């Protein structure tokens, strides 16, 4: 869709393309790059309810530095046009929820695999040598059912003390579970292989749980923000499983730092994948997060328990040693501080009613809401 937003920004530089740039991580990355003086081209289908607010915020905050193409990554022409002029590409657009992938595996495949291949091919044909950083996921390692875990109070932790101390490293074998795991995993492998087969300057960040401002967290994806949003509104939270599953959470500014560093250091990290999360120091269970939210809000959170969901890992914590070393990252923000920041942001920016799980508004309706 060509729209009034796609007028070139005024910086005169080649843009940095962020697919999914209206989304949670994408808009935080766009904000950072625009603050650094770059011209950012956001390509986003506004498939996720509520993200049009992020795009409006970006455009208000950085007049002249943000252009937008309200387009789908499945659209060859639009992807080629955007890729042709970019000086770097961050590929974050995607079908992001395991639940949705189970309901509609074809769309999940088309968006995540075909969309990624389209972008890689567009760069290979029209703009070779342009760095591309891809947003992958810890789901490429499967459910880790072979890792022996034991209960430690409100949390599941590995019985192996070394694993408990370091987390899951990149040497872990790939084991795609669920259509989402398969589609993101396939895309992850294509991105790495384009470095091998075609010498493309690509790299992959396999993220666990990123959280922070501008996240439209829902039951389907973005649980940290989702829990806080519900609790602040005095609404109950549904927990799938026993709530003792553990994740390492990373504040979005730290994730953005990693993306920028991967681009800047592409010469040394080309063709590599890195696990990116808060690491063992920021590993918490769902129940531990709920308790902390109760402290933050000063009132009890009502919880309801349902069965485990497909592919849900009892324990996943990233070993971030390689990422920190190769990308020169500082210690991640301690999770309690990050939670305070997110709670503060949410109090000032209460979510719109339409951020229900991947609900009903058409792309056209969302595009109209972009000012
Ligand atoms: N947030 C996390 O914790 C996390 C963890 C692991 C991986 N990831 C990956 O990181 C990326 C960004 O995640 P996020 O949390 O910012 O999600 P998000 O849903 O906020 O952002 C994704 C963006 O992609 C857009 N999009 C969806 N389908 C599209 C399509 N067909 N064409 C163009 N745009 C489309 C959406 O409108 C949205 O703005 C995703 O690829 C996700 O799989 C995120």
Tab-separated table of C-alpha atoms and ligand atoms in Angstrom:
chain	number	residue	atom	x	y	z
A	1	UNK	CA	0.000	0.000	0.000
A	2	UNK	CA	1.518	3.310	-1.002
A	3	UNK	CA	0.465	5.877	1.508
A	4	UNK	CA	1.197	9.432	2.449
A	5	UNK	CA	3.604	8.103	5.062
A	6	UNK	CA	6.066	6.742	2.585
A	7	UNK	CA	7.291	10.187	1.539
A	8	UNK	CA	11.064	10.036	1.967
A	9	UNK	CA	12.371	11.446	5.192
A	10	UNK	CA	14.491	14.565	4.985
A	11	UNK	CA	17.865	13.349	6.182
A	12	UNK	CA	19.184	12.605	2.694
A	13	UNK	CA	20.777	9.341	3.848
A	14	UNK	CA	19.982	5.856	2.673
A	15	UNK	CA	17.434	4.525	5.132
A	16	UNK	CA	17.796	1.725	7.609
A	17	UNK	CA	14.976	-0.694	6.946
A	18	UNK	CA	13.157	-2.191	9.919
A	19	UNK	CA	10.529	-4.740	8.976
A	20	UNK	CA	8.041	-4.961	11.814
A	21	UNK	CA	9.201	-1.475	12.789
A	22	UNK	CA	5.793	-0.567	14.227
A	23	UNK	CA	5.972	-3.544	16.587
A	24	UNK	CA	7.318	-3.589	20.099
A	25	UNK	CA	11.027	-4.250	19.541
A	26	UNK	CA	10.977	-2.651	16.098
A	27	UNK	CA	9.683	0.725	17.279
A	28	UNK	CA	12.168	0.854	20.153
A	29	UNK	CA	14.948	0.110	17.660
A	30	UNK	CA	13.602	2.724	15.237
A	31	UNK	CA	13.497	5.283	18.034
A	32	UNK	CA	17.109	4.568	18.944
A	33	UNK	CA	18.346	4.754	15.341
A	34	UNK	CA	16.406	7.956	14.650
A	35	UNK	CA	17.853	9.491	17.815
A	36	UNK	CA	21.292	8.587	16.463
A	37	UNK	CA	20.458	10.671	13.380
A	38	UNK	CA	19.498	7.901	10.956
A	39	UNK	CA	16.638	7.840	8.523
A	40	UNK	CA	14.479	4.804	9.294
A	41	UNK	CA	12.122	3.098	6.880
A	42	UNK	CA	9.486	1.071	8.703
A	43	UNK	CA	7.866	-1.699	6.685
A	44	UNK	CA	4.935	-3.077	8.628
A	45	UNK	CA	1.539	-4.501	7.718
A	46	UNK	CA	0.109	-3.312	11.066
A	47	UNK	CA	-0.969	-6.912	11.515
A	48	UNK	CA	-0.767	-6.649	15.280
A	49	UNK	CA	-3.606	-4.714	16.901
A	50	UNK	CA	-2.422	-1.536	18.558
A	51	UNK	CA	0.921	-1.124	16.784
A	52	UNK	CA	-0.384	1.831	14.775
A	53	UNK	CA	0.005	3.747	18.054
A	54	UNK	CA	3.725	2.929	18.025
A	55	UNK	CA	4.061	4.211	14.485
A	56	UNK	CA	2.234	7.427	15.324
A	57	UNK	CA	4.499	7.877	18.330
A	58	UNK	CA	7.627	7.356	16.216
A	59	UNK	CA	6.513	9.886	13.627
A	60	UNK	CA	5.589	12.461	16.243
A	61	UNK	CA	8.883	11.965	18.089
A	62	UNK	CA	11.144	12.059	15.031
A	63	UNK	CA	9.573	14.234	12.368
A	64	UNK	CA	11.414	13.841	9.055
A	65	UNK	CA	13.389	10.802	10.156
A	66	UNK	CA	10.760	8.069	9.912
A	67	UNK	CA	9.162	6.850	6.694
A	68	UNK	CA	6.647	4.067	6.618
A	69	UNK	CA	5.478	1.527	4.096
A	70	UNK	CA	2.296	-0.126	5.295
A	71	UNK	CA	3.097	-3.320	3.483
A	72	UNK	CA	3.214	-7.040	3.984
A	73	UNK	CA	6.482	-8.989	3.919
A	74	UNK	CA	4.677	-11.432	1.621
A	75	UNK	CA	4.447	-8.704	-1.022
A	76	UNK	CA	7.440	-9.185	-3.330
A	77	UNK	CA	7.299	-5.760	-4.954
A	78	UNK	CA	7.040	-3.871	-1.678
A	79	UNK	CA	9.846	-5.856	-0.078
A	80	UNK	CA	12.108	-5.394	-3.098
A	81	UNK	CA	11.446	-1.651	-3.196
A	82	UNK	CA	12.264	-1.251	0.481
A	83	UNK	CA	15.322	-3.516	0.382
A	84	UNK	CA	16.760	-1.849	-2.723
A	85	UNK	CA	17.517	1.443	-1.016
A	86	UNK	CA	18.435	0.260	2.494
A	87	UNK	CA	21.902	0.659	4.026
A	88	UNK	CA	21.067	-1.995	6.650
A	89	UNK	CA	18.091	-4.230	7.397
A	90	UNK	CA	16.647	-5.406	10.688
A	91	UNK	CA	14.091	-8.119	10.000
A	92	UNK	CA	11.592	-8.229	12.844
A	93	UNK	CA	8.242	-8.543	11.059
A	94	UNK	CA	6.677	-11.842	11.774
A	95	UNK	CA	3.840	-13.974	12.886
A	96	UNK	CA	4.856	-13.983	16.523
A	97	UNK	CA	2.569	-16.345	18.434
A	98	UNK	CA	2.757	-20.118	18.900
A	99	UNK	CA	-1.029	-20.197	19.439
A	100	UNK	CA	-1.757	-18.494	16.109
A	101	UNK	CA	0.710	-20.768	14.323
A	102	UNK	CA	-1.197	-23.801	15.587
A	103	UNK	CA	-4.495	-22.327	14.394
A	104	UNK	CA	-3.149	-21.332	10.967
A	105	UNK	CA	0.194	-22.955	10.058
A	106	UNK	CA	0.048	-21.799	6.425
A	107	UNK	CA	-0.079	-18.116	7.278
A	108	UNK	CA	2.628	-18.619	9.865
A	109	UNK	CA	4.800	-20.297	7.221
A	110	UNK	CA	4.083	-17.696	4.555
A	111	UNK	CA	4.879	-14.739	6.796
A	112	UNK	CA	7.871	-16.154	8.638
A	113	UNK	CA	9.581	-18.343	6.047
A	114	UNK	CA	8.522	-16.910	2.692
A	115	UNK	CA	8.673	-13.350	4.005
A	116	UNK	CA	12.245	-13.887	5.175
A	117	UNK	CA	13.326	-15.594	1.974
A	118	UNK	CA	11.762	-12.809	-0.058
A	119	UNK	CA	13.785	-10.257	1.845
A	120	UNK	CA	17.029	-12.244	1.532
A	121	UNK	CA	16.486	-12.661	-2.192
A	122	UNK	CA	15.610	-8.994	-2.664
A	123	UNK	CA	18.901	-8.053	-1.009
A	124	UNK	CA	20.899	-10.644	-2.943
A	125	UNK	CA	19.499	-9.421	-6.270
A	126	UNK	CA	19.182	-5.690	-5.754
A	127	UNK	CA	21.384	-4.637	-2.865
A	128	UNK	CA	24.052	-7.233	-2.048
A	129	UNK	CA	26.473	-6.508	0.746
A	130	UNK	CA	23.756	-4.931	2.904
A	131	UNK	CA	23.820	-6.235	6.485
A	132	UNK	CA	20.699	-8.022	7.722
A	133	UNK	CA	20.028	-8.912	11.367
A	134	UNK	CA	17.213	-11.360	12.014
A	135	UNK	CA	14.972	-11.667	15.101
A	136	UNK	CA	14.903	-15.363	15.925
A	137	UNK	CA	13.727	-17.141	19.039
A	138	UNK	CA	14.718	-19.595	21.755
A	139	UNK	CA	11.935	-21.810	20.376
A	140	UNK	CA	14.462	-23.136	17.846
A	141	UNK	CA	15.796	-25.296	20.717
A	142	UNK	CA	12.454	-27.047	21.278
A	143	UNK	CA	10.915	-27.902	24.623
A	144	UNK	CA	14.245	-29.019	26.207
A	145	UNK	CA	12.447	-32.043	27.630
A	146	UNK	CA	15.774	-33.854	27.978
A	147	UNK	CA	17.092	-31.281	30.476
A	148	UNK	CA	16.591	-32.717	33.958
A	149	UNK	CA	14.898	-30.120	36.090
A	150	UNK	CA	13.947	-29.912	39.726
A	151	UNK	CA	11.585	-27.758	41.692
A	152	UNK	CA	13.107	-24.938	43.672
A	153	UNK	CA	10.173	-23.275	45.429
A	154	UNK	CA	8.170	-21.384	42.815
A	155	UNK	CA	10.507	-22.261	39.942
A	156	UNK	CA	11.811	-25.128	37.799
A	157	UNK	CA	15.594	-25.138	37.520
A	158	UNK	CA	18.121	-27.528	35.906
A	159	UNK	CA	19.508	-30.186	38.198
A	160	UNK	CA	22.925	-29.661	36.573
A	161	UNK	CA	24.624	-26.818	38.508
A	162	UNK	CA	26.701	-25.728	35.477
A	163	UNK	CA	23.582	-25.368	33.338
A	164	UNK	CA	21.838	-23.534	36.154
A	165	UNK	CA	24.721	-21.100	36.354
A	166	UNK	CA	25.158	-20.415	32.636
A	167	UNK	CA	21.890	-21.197	30.851
A	168	UNK	CA	21.385	-22.650	27.370
A	169	UNK	CA	24.186	-22.005	24.891
A	170	UNK	CA	24.259	-21.816	21.105
A	171	UNK	CA	25.808	-25.314	20.889
A	172	UNK	CA	22.446	-26.750	21.914
A	173	UNK	CA	20.977	-28.855	19.084
A	174	UNK	CA	18.187	-27.308	17.046
A	175	UNK	CA	14.829	-28.994	17.629
A	176	UNK	CA	11.910	-27.092	16.167
A	177	UNK	CA	8.592	-27.548	17.974
A	178	UNK	CA	5.208	-26.133	16.895
A	179	UNK	CA	4.631	-24.469	13.521
A	180	UNK	CA	5.987	-21.207	14.964
A	181	UNK	CA	9.184	-22.970	16.076
A	182	UNK	CA	9.478	-24.502	12.608
A	183	UNK	CA	8.866	-21.293	10.691
A	184	UNK	CA	11.167	-19.134	12.811
A	185	UNK	CA	13.753	-21.912	12.861
A	186	UNK	CA	13.648	-22.281	9.083
A	187	UNK	CA	14.003	-18.528	8.651
A	188	UNK	CA	16.885	-18.505	11.159
A	189	UNK	CA	18.660	-21.184	9.102
A	190	UNK	CA	18.050	-19.409	5.787
A	191	UNK	CA	19.495	-16.215	7.191
A	192	UNK	CA	22.620	-18.025	8.398
A	193	UNK	CA	22.935	-19.977	5.172
A	194	UNK	CA	22.831	-16.831	3.052
A	195	UNK	CA	26.071	-15.879	4.775
A	196	UNK	CA	27.514	-19.313	3.923
A	197	UNK	CA	26.151	-19.786	0.406
A	198	UNK	CA	26.206	-16.214	-0.878
A	199	UNK	CA	28.575	-14.397	1.460
A	200	UNK	CA	25.731	-12.179	2.704
A	201	UNK	CA	26.518	-10.166	5.851
A	202	UNK	CA	23.769	-11.641	8.013
A	203	UNK	CA	23.458	-12.519	11.701
A	204	UNK	CA	20.763	-13.957	13.962
A	205	UNK	CA	19.675	-13.077	17.490
A	206	UNK	CA	17.748	-15.885	19.225
A	207	UNK	CA	15.750	-14.032	21.801
A	208	UNK	CA	13.977	-15.323	24.866
A	209	UNK	CA	11.604	-12.852	26.576
A	210	UNK	CA	12.021	-9.207	25.759
A	211	UNK	CA	9.818	-6.727	27.628
A	212	UNK	CA	9.397	-2.982	27.910
A	213	UNK	CA	7.500	0.095	26.767
A	214	UNK	CA	5.373	-0.085	23.604
A	215	UNK	CA	4.730	-3.816	24.023
A	216	UNK	CA	1.147	-4.772	23.240
A	217	UNK	CA	1.414	-7.886	25.406
A	218	UNK	CA	-1.385	-10.411	25.145
A	219	UNK	CA	-2.107	-13.918	26.335
A	220	UNK	CA	-0.589	-15.106	23.037
A	221	UNK	CA	2.688	-13.226	23.171
A	222	UNK	CA	4.476	-10.761	25.440
A	223	UNK	CA	3.583	-12.256	28.827
A	224	UNK	CA	5.537	-9.838	31.030
A	225	UNK	CA	3.694	-6.800	29.657
A	226	UNK	CA	0.449	-8.775	29.493
A	227	UNK	CA	0.634	-9.682	33.204
A	228	UNK	CA	1.349	-6.072	34.163
A	229	UNK	CA	-1.388	-4.674	31.925
A	230	UNK	CA	-3.951	-7.043	33.454
A	231	UNK	CA	-2.794	-6.445	37.012
A	232	UNK	CA	-2.806	-2.662	36.657
A	233	UNK	CA	-6.365	-2.889	35.314
A	234	UNK	CA	-7.355	-5.116	38.265
A	235	UNK	CA	-8.081	-8.028	35.924
A	236	UNK	CA	-7.299	-11.723	36.522
A	237	UNK	CA	-4.378	-13.455	34.807
A	238	UNK	CA	-4.563	-16.870	33.170
A	239	UNK	CA	-1.453	-18.990	33.670
A	240	UNK	CA	-0.909	-21.921	31.322
A	241	UNK	CA	0.916	-24.726	33.128
A	242	UNK	CA	1.912	-24.551	36.788
A	243	UNK	CA	3.433	-21.065	36.664
A	244	UNK	CA	6.825	-22.390	37.738
A	245	UNK	CA	8.231	-22.236	34.221
A	246	UNK	CA	11.323	-20.043	34.162
A	247	UNK	CA	12.432	-17.519	31.542
A	248	UNK	CA	15.216	-14.968	31.409
A	249	UNK	CA	13.748	-11.574	30.713
A	250	UNK	CA	15.571	-8.728	28.982
A	251	UNK	CA	14.624	-5.068	28.965
A	252	UNK	CA	14.078	-3.817	25.447
A	253	UNK	CA	16.800	-1.132	25.553
A	254	UNK	CA	19.355	-3.891	26.092
A	255	UNK	CA	17.913	-5.877	23.191
A	256	UNK	CA	18.108	-2.779	20.979
A	257	UNK	CA	21.742	-2.340	21.976
A	258	UNK	CA	22.436	-5.901	20.803
A	259	UNK	CA	20.784	-5.280	17.413
A	260	UNK	CA	22.756	-2.107	16.840
A	261	UNK	CA	25.991	-3.828	17.893
A	262	UNK	CA	25.319	-6.803	15.584
A	263	UNK	CA	24.957	-4.369	12.693
A	264	UNK	CA	28.032	-2.353	13.637
A	265	UNK	CA	30.134	-5.486	14.127
A	266	UNK	CA	28.734	-7.450	11.205
A	267	UNK	CA	32.251	-7.989	9.826
A	268	UNK	CA	33.136	-10.131	12.859
A	269	UNK	CA	29.728	-11.706	13.630
A	270	UNK	CA	28.642	-12.479	10.060
A	271	UNK	CA	27.009	-15.902	9.701
A	272	UNK	CA	26.590	-16.374	13.459
A	273	UNK	CA	23.622	-16.824	15.786
A	274	UNK	CA	23.585	-15.562	19.366
A	275	UNK	CA	21.297	-16.334	22.277
A	276	UNK	CA	19.951	-13.085	23.647
A	277	UNK	CA	18.086	-12.719	26.908
A	278	UNK	CA	18.520	-11.443	30.427
A	279	UNK	CA	20.663	-14.466	31.346
A	280	UNK	CA	20.657	-16.326	34.675
A	281	UNK	CA	20.682	-13.085	36.703
A	282	UNK	CA	17.299	-12.182	35.198
A	283	UNK	CA	15.648	-15.589	35.270
A	284	UNK	CA	12.215	-15.612	36.882
A	285	UNK	CA	9.207	-17.885	36.952
A	286	UNK	CA	5.728	-16.702	36.084
A	287	UNK	CA	4.689	-17.074	39.729
A	288	UNK	CA	7.673	-15.020	40.875
A	289	UNK	CA	6.681	-12.289	38.458
A	290	UNK	CA	3.106	-12.341	39.741
A	291	UNK	CA	4.332	-11.985	43.341
A	292	UNK	CA	6.509	-9.054	42.332
A	293	UNK	CA	3.631	-7.385	40.496
A	294	UNK	CA	1.498	-7.744	43.624
A	295	UNK	CA	4.197	-5.861	45.514
A	296	UNK	CA	4.385	-3.180	42.819
A	297	UNK	CA	0.642	-2.615	42.634
A	298	UNK	CA	0.005	-3.162	46.330
A	299	UNK	CA	-2.862	-5.572	45.720
A	300	UNK	CA	-3.328	-9.287	45.100
A	301	UNK	CA	-3.477	-10.555	41.531
A	302	UNK	CA	-6.185	-13.078	40.791
A	303	UNK	CA	-4.762	-16.049	38.859
A	304	UNK	CA	-6.466	-18.886	37.036
A	305	UNK	CA	-4.589	-22.000	35.903
A	306	UNK	CA	-5.028	-23.916	32.644
A	307	UNK	CA	-3.149	-26.814	31.013
A	308	UNK	CA	0.328	-26.495	29.502
A	309	UNK	CA	0.514	-25.128	25.969
A	310	UNK	CA	2.258	-26.855	23.069
A	311	UNK	CA	6.033	-26.603	23.093
A	312	UNK	CA	6.127	-24.702	26.407
A	313	UNK	CA	9.565	-25.048	27.986
A	314	UNK	CA	9.617	-25.618	31.773
A	315	UNK	CA	12.957	-23.845	31.816
A	316	UNK	CA	14.645	-21.635	29.308
A	317	UNK	CA	17.428	-19.266	30.254
A	318	UNK	CA	19.896	-17.939	27.700
A	319	UNK	CA	23.604	-18.323	28.127
A	320	UNK	CA	24.520	-14.790	27.048
A	321	UNK	CA	28.289	-15.184	27.372
A	322	UNK	CA	28.928	-15.349	23.622
A	323	UNK	CA	26.548	-12.519	22.773
A	324	UNK	CA	28.022	-10.255	25.435
A	325	UNK	CA	31.571	-10.931	24.321
A	326	UNK	CA	31.027	-10.747	20.558
A	327	UNK	CA	28.678	-7.758	20.672
A	328	UNK	CA	30.376	-5.909	23.531
A	329	UNK	CA	27.205	-5.751	25.625
A	330	UNK	CA	27.067	-4.463	29.179
A	331	UNK	CA	25.280	-6.259	32.043
A	332	UNK	CA	21.557	-6.353	31.315
A	333	UNK	CA	19.281	-4.125	33.373
A	334	UNK	CA	18.174	-6.008	36.522
A	335	UNK	CA	14.636	-7.233	35.950
A	336	UNK	CA	13.065	-5.452	38.946
A	337	UNK	CA	14.291	-2.107	37.609
A	338	UNK	CA	12.998	-2.948	34.155
A	339	UNK	CA	9.634	-3.901	35.594
A	340	UNK	CA	9.437	-0.547	37.402
A	341	UNK	CA	10.105	1.238	34.118
A	342	UNK	CA	7.483	-0.748	32.250
A	343	UNK	CA	4.894	-0.248	35.008
A	344	UNK	CA	5.606	3.463	34.968
A	345	UNK	CA	5.223	3.608	31.185
A	346	UNK	CA	1.976	1.643	31.298
A	347	UNK	CA	0.513	3.940	33.930
A	348	UNK	CA	1.124	6.887	31.596
A	349	UNK	CA	0.180	5.010	28.426
A	350	UNK	CA	-2.697	2.685	29.225
A	351	UNK	CA	-3.224	0.199	26.397
A	352	UNK	CA	-6.076	0.696	23.971
A	353	UNK	CA	-8.960	-1.725	24.228
A	354	UNK	CA	-8.121	-3.297	20.873
A	355	UNK	CA	-4.921	-5.061	21.908
A	356	UNK	CA	-6.861	-8.287	22.446
A	357	UNK	CA	-5.129	-11.351	21.013
A	358	UNK	CA	-4.635	-10.687	17.326
A	359	UNK	CA	-8.224	-9.579	16.989
A	360	UNK	CA	-10.514	-8.248	14.511
A	361	UNK	CA	-9.464	-4.925	12.988
A	362	UNK	CA	-8.511	-4.983	9.341
A	363	UNK	CA	-5.174	-3.702	8.116
A	364	UNK	CA	-7.001	-0.866	6.360
A	365	UNK	CA	-8.666	0.195	9.610
A	366	UNK	CA	-5.307	0.247	11.351
A	367	UNK	CA	-3.656	2.114	8.487
A	368	UNK	CA	-6.395	4.758	8.759
A	369	UNK	CA	-5.528	5.190	12.414
A	370	UNK	CA	-1.977	6.220	11.506
A	371	UNK	CA	-1.803	9.984	11.587
B	1	LIG	N1	9.226	-10.092	22.102
B	1	LIG	C1	9.891	-11.196	22.333
B	1	LIG	O1	10.096	-11.545	23.487
B	1	LIG	C2	10.429	-12.036	21.201
B	1	LIG	C3	11.102	-13.218	21.505
B	1	LIG	C4	11.624	-13.996	20.473
B	1	LIG	C5	11.486	-13.594	19.170
B	1	LIG	N2	10.803	-12.450	18.894
B	1	LIG	C6	10.704	-12.055	17.482
B	1	LIG	O2	11.054	-10.691	17.374
B	1	LIG	C7	10.279	-10.058	16.375
B	1	LIG	C8	9.603	-8.823	16.932
B	1	LIG	O3	8.780	-9.214	18.031
B	1	LIG	P1	7.877	-8.192	18.838
B	1	LIG	O4	7.765	-8.704	20.214
B	1	LIG	O5	8.359	-6.810	18.575
B	1	LIG	O6	6.485	-8.468	18.133
B	1	LIG	P2	5.388	-7.434	17.548
B	1	LIG	O7	4.195	-8.270	17.220
B	1	LIG	O8	5.203	-6.285	18.464
B	1	LIG	O9	6.078	-6.933	16.213
B	1	LIG	C9	5.975	-7.624	14.988
B	1	LIG	C10	5.541	-6.631	13.941
B	1	LIG	O10	5.474	-7.323	12.689
B	1	LIG	C11	4.327	-6.840	12.017
B	1	LIG	N3	3.885	-7.879	11.085
B	1	LIG	C12	3.263	-9.050	11.372
B	1	LIG	N4	3.001	-9.716	10.237
B	1	LIG	C13	3.479	-8.957	9.223
B	1	LIG	C14	3.525	-9.125	7.818
B	1	LIG	N5	2.990	-10.206	7.231
B	1	LIG	N6	4.111	-8.169	7.070
B	1	LIG	C15	4.637	-7.049	7.651
B	1	LIG	N7	4.596	-6.837	8.971
B	1	LIG	C16	4.039	-7.783	9.764
B	1	LIG	C17	3.300	-6.567	13.091
B	1	LIG	O11	2.289	-5.652	12.659
B	1	LIG	C18	4.160	-6.021	14.207
B	1	LIG	O12	4.236	-4.614	14.143
B	1	LIG	C19	9.307	-11.108	15.848
B	1	LIG	O13	9.819	-11.630	14.652
B	1	LIG	C20	9.303	-12.168	16.939
B	1	LIG	O14	9.043	-13.457	16.422
B	1	LIG	C21	10.283	-11.665	19.862
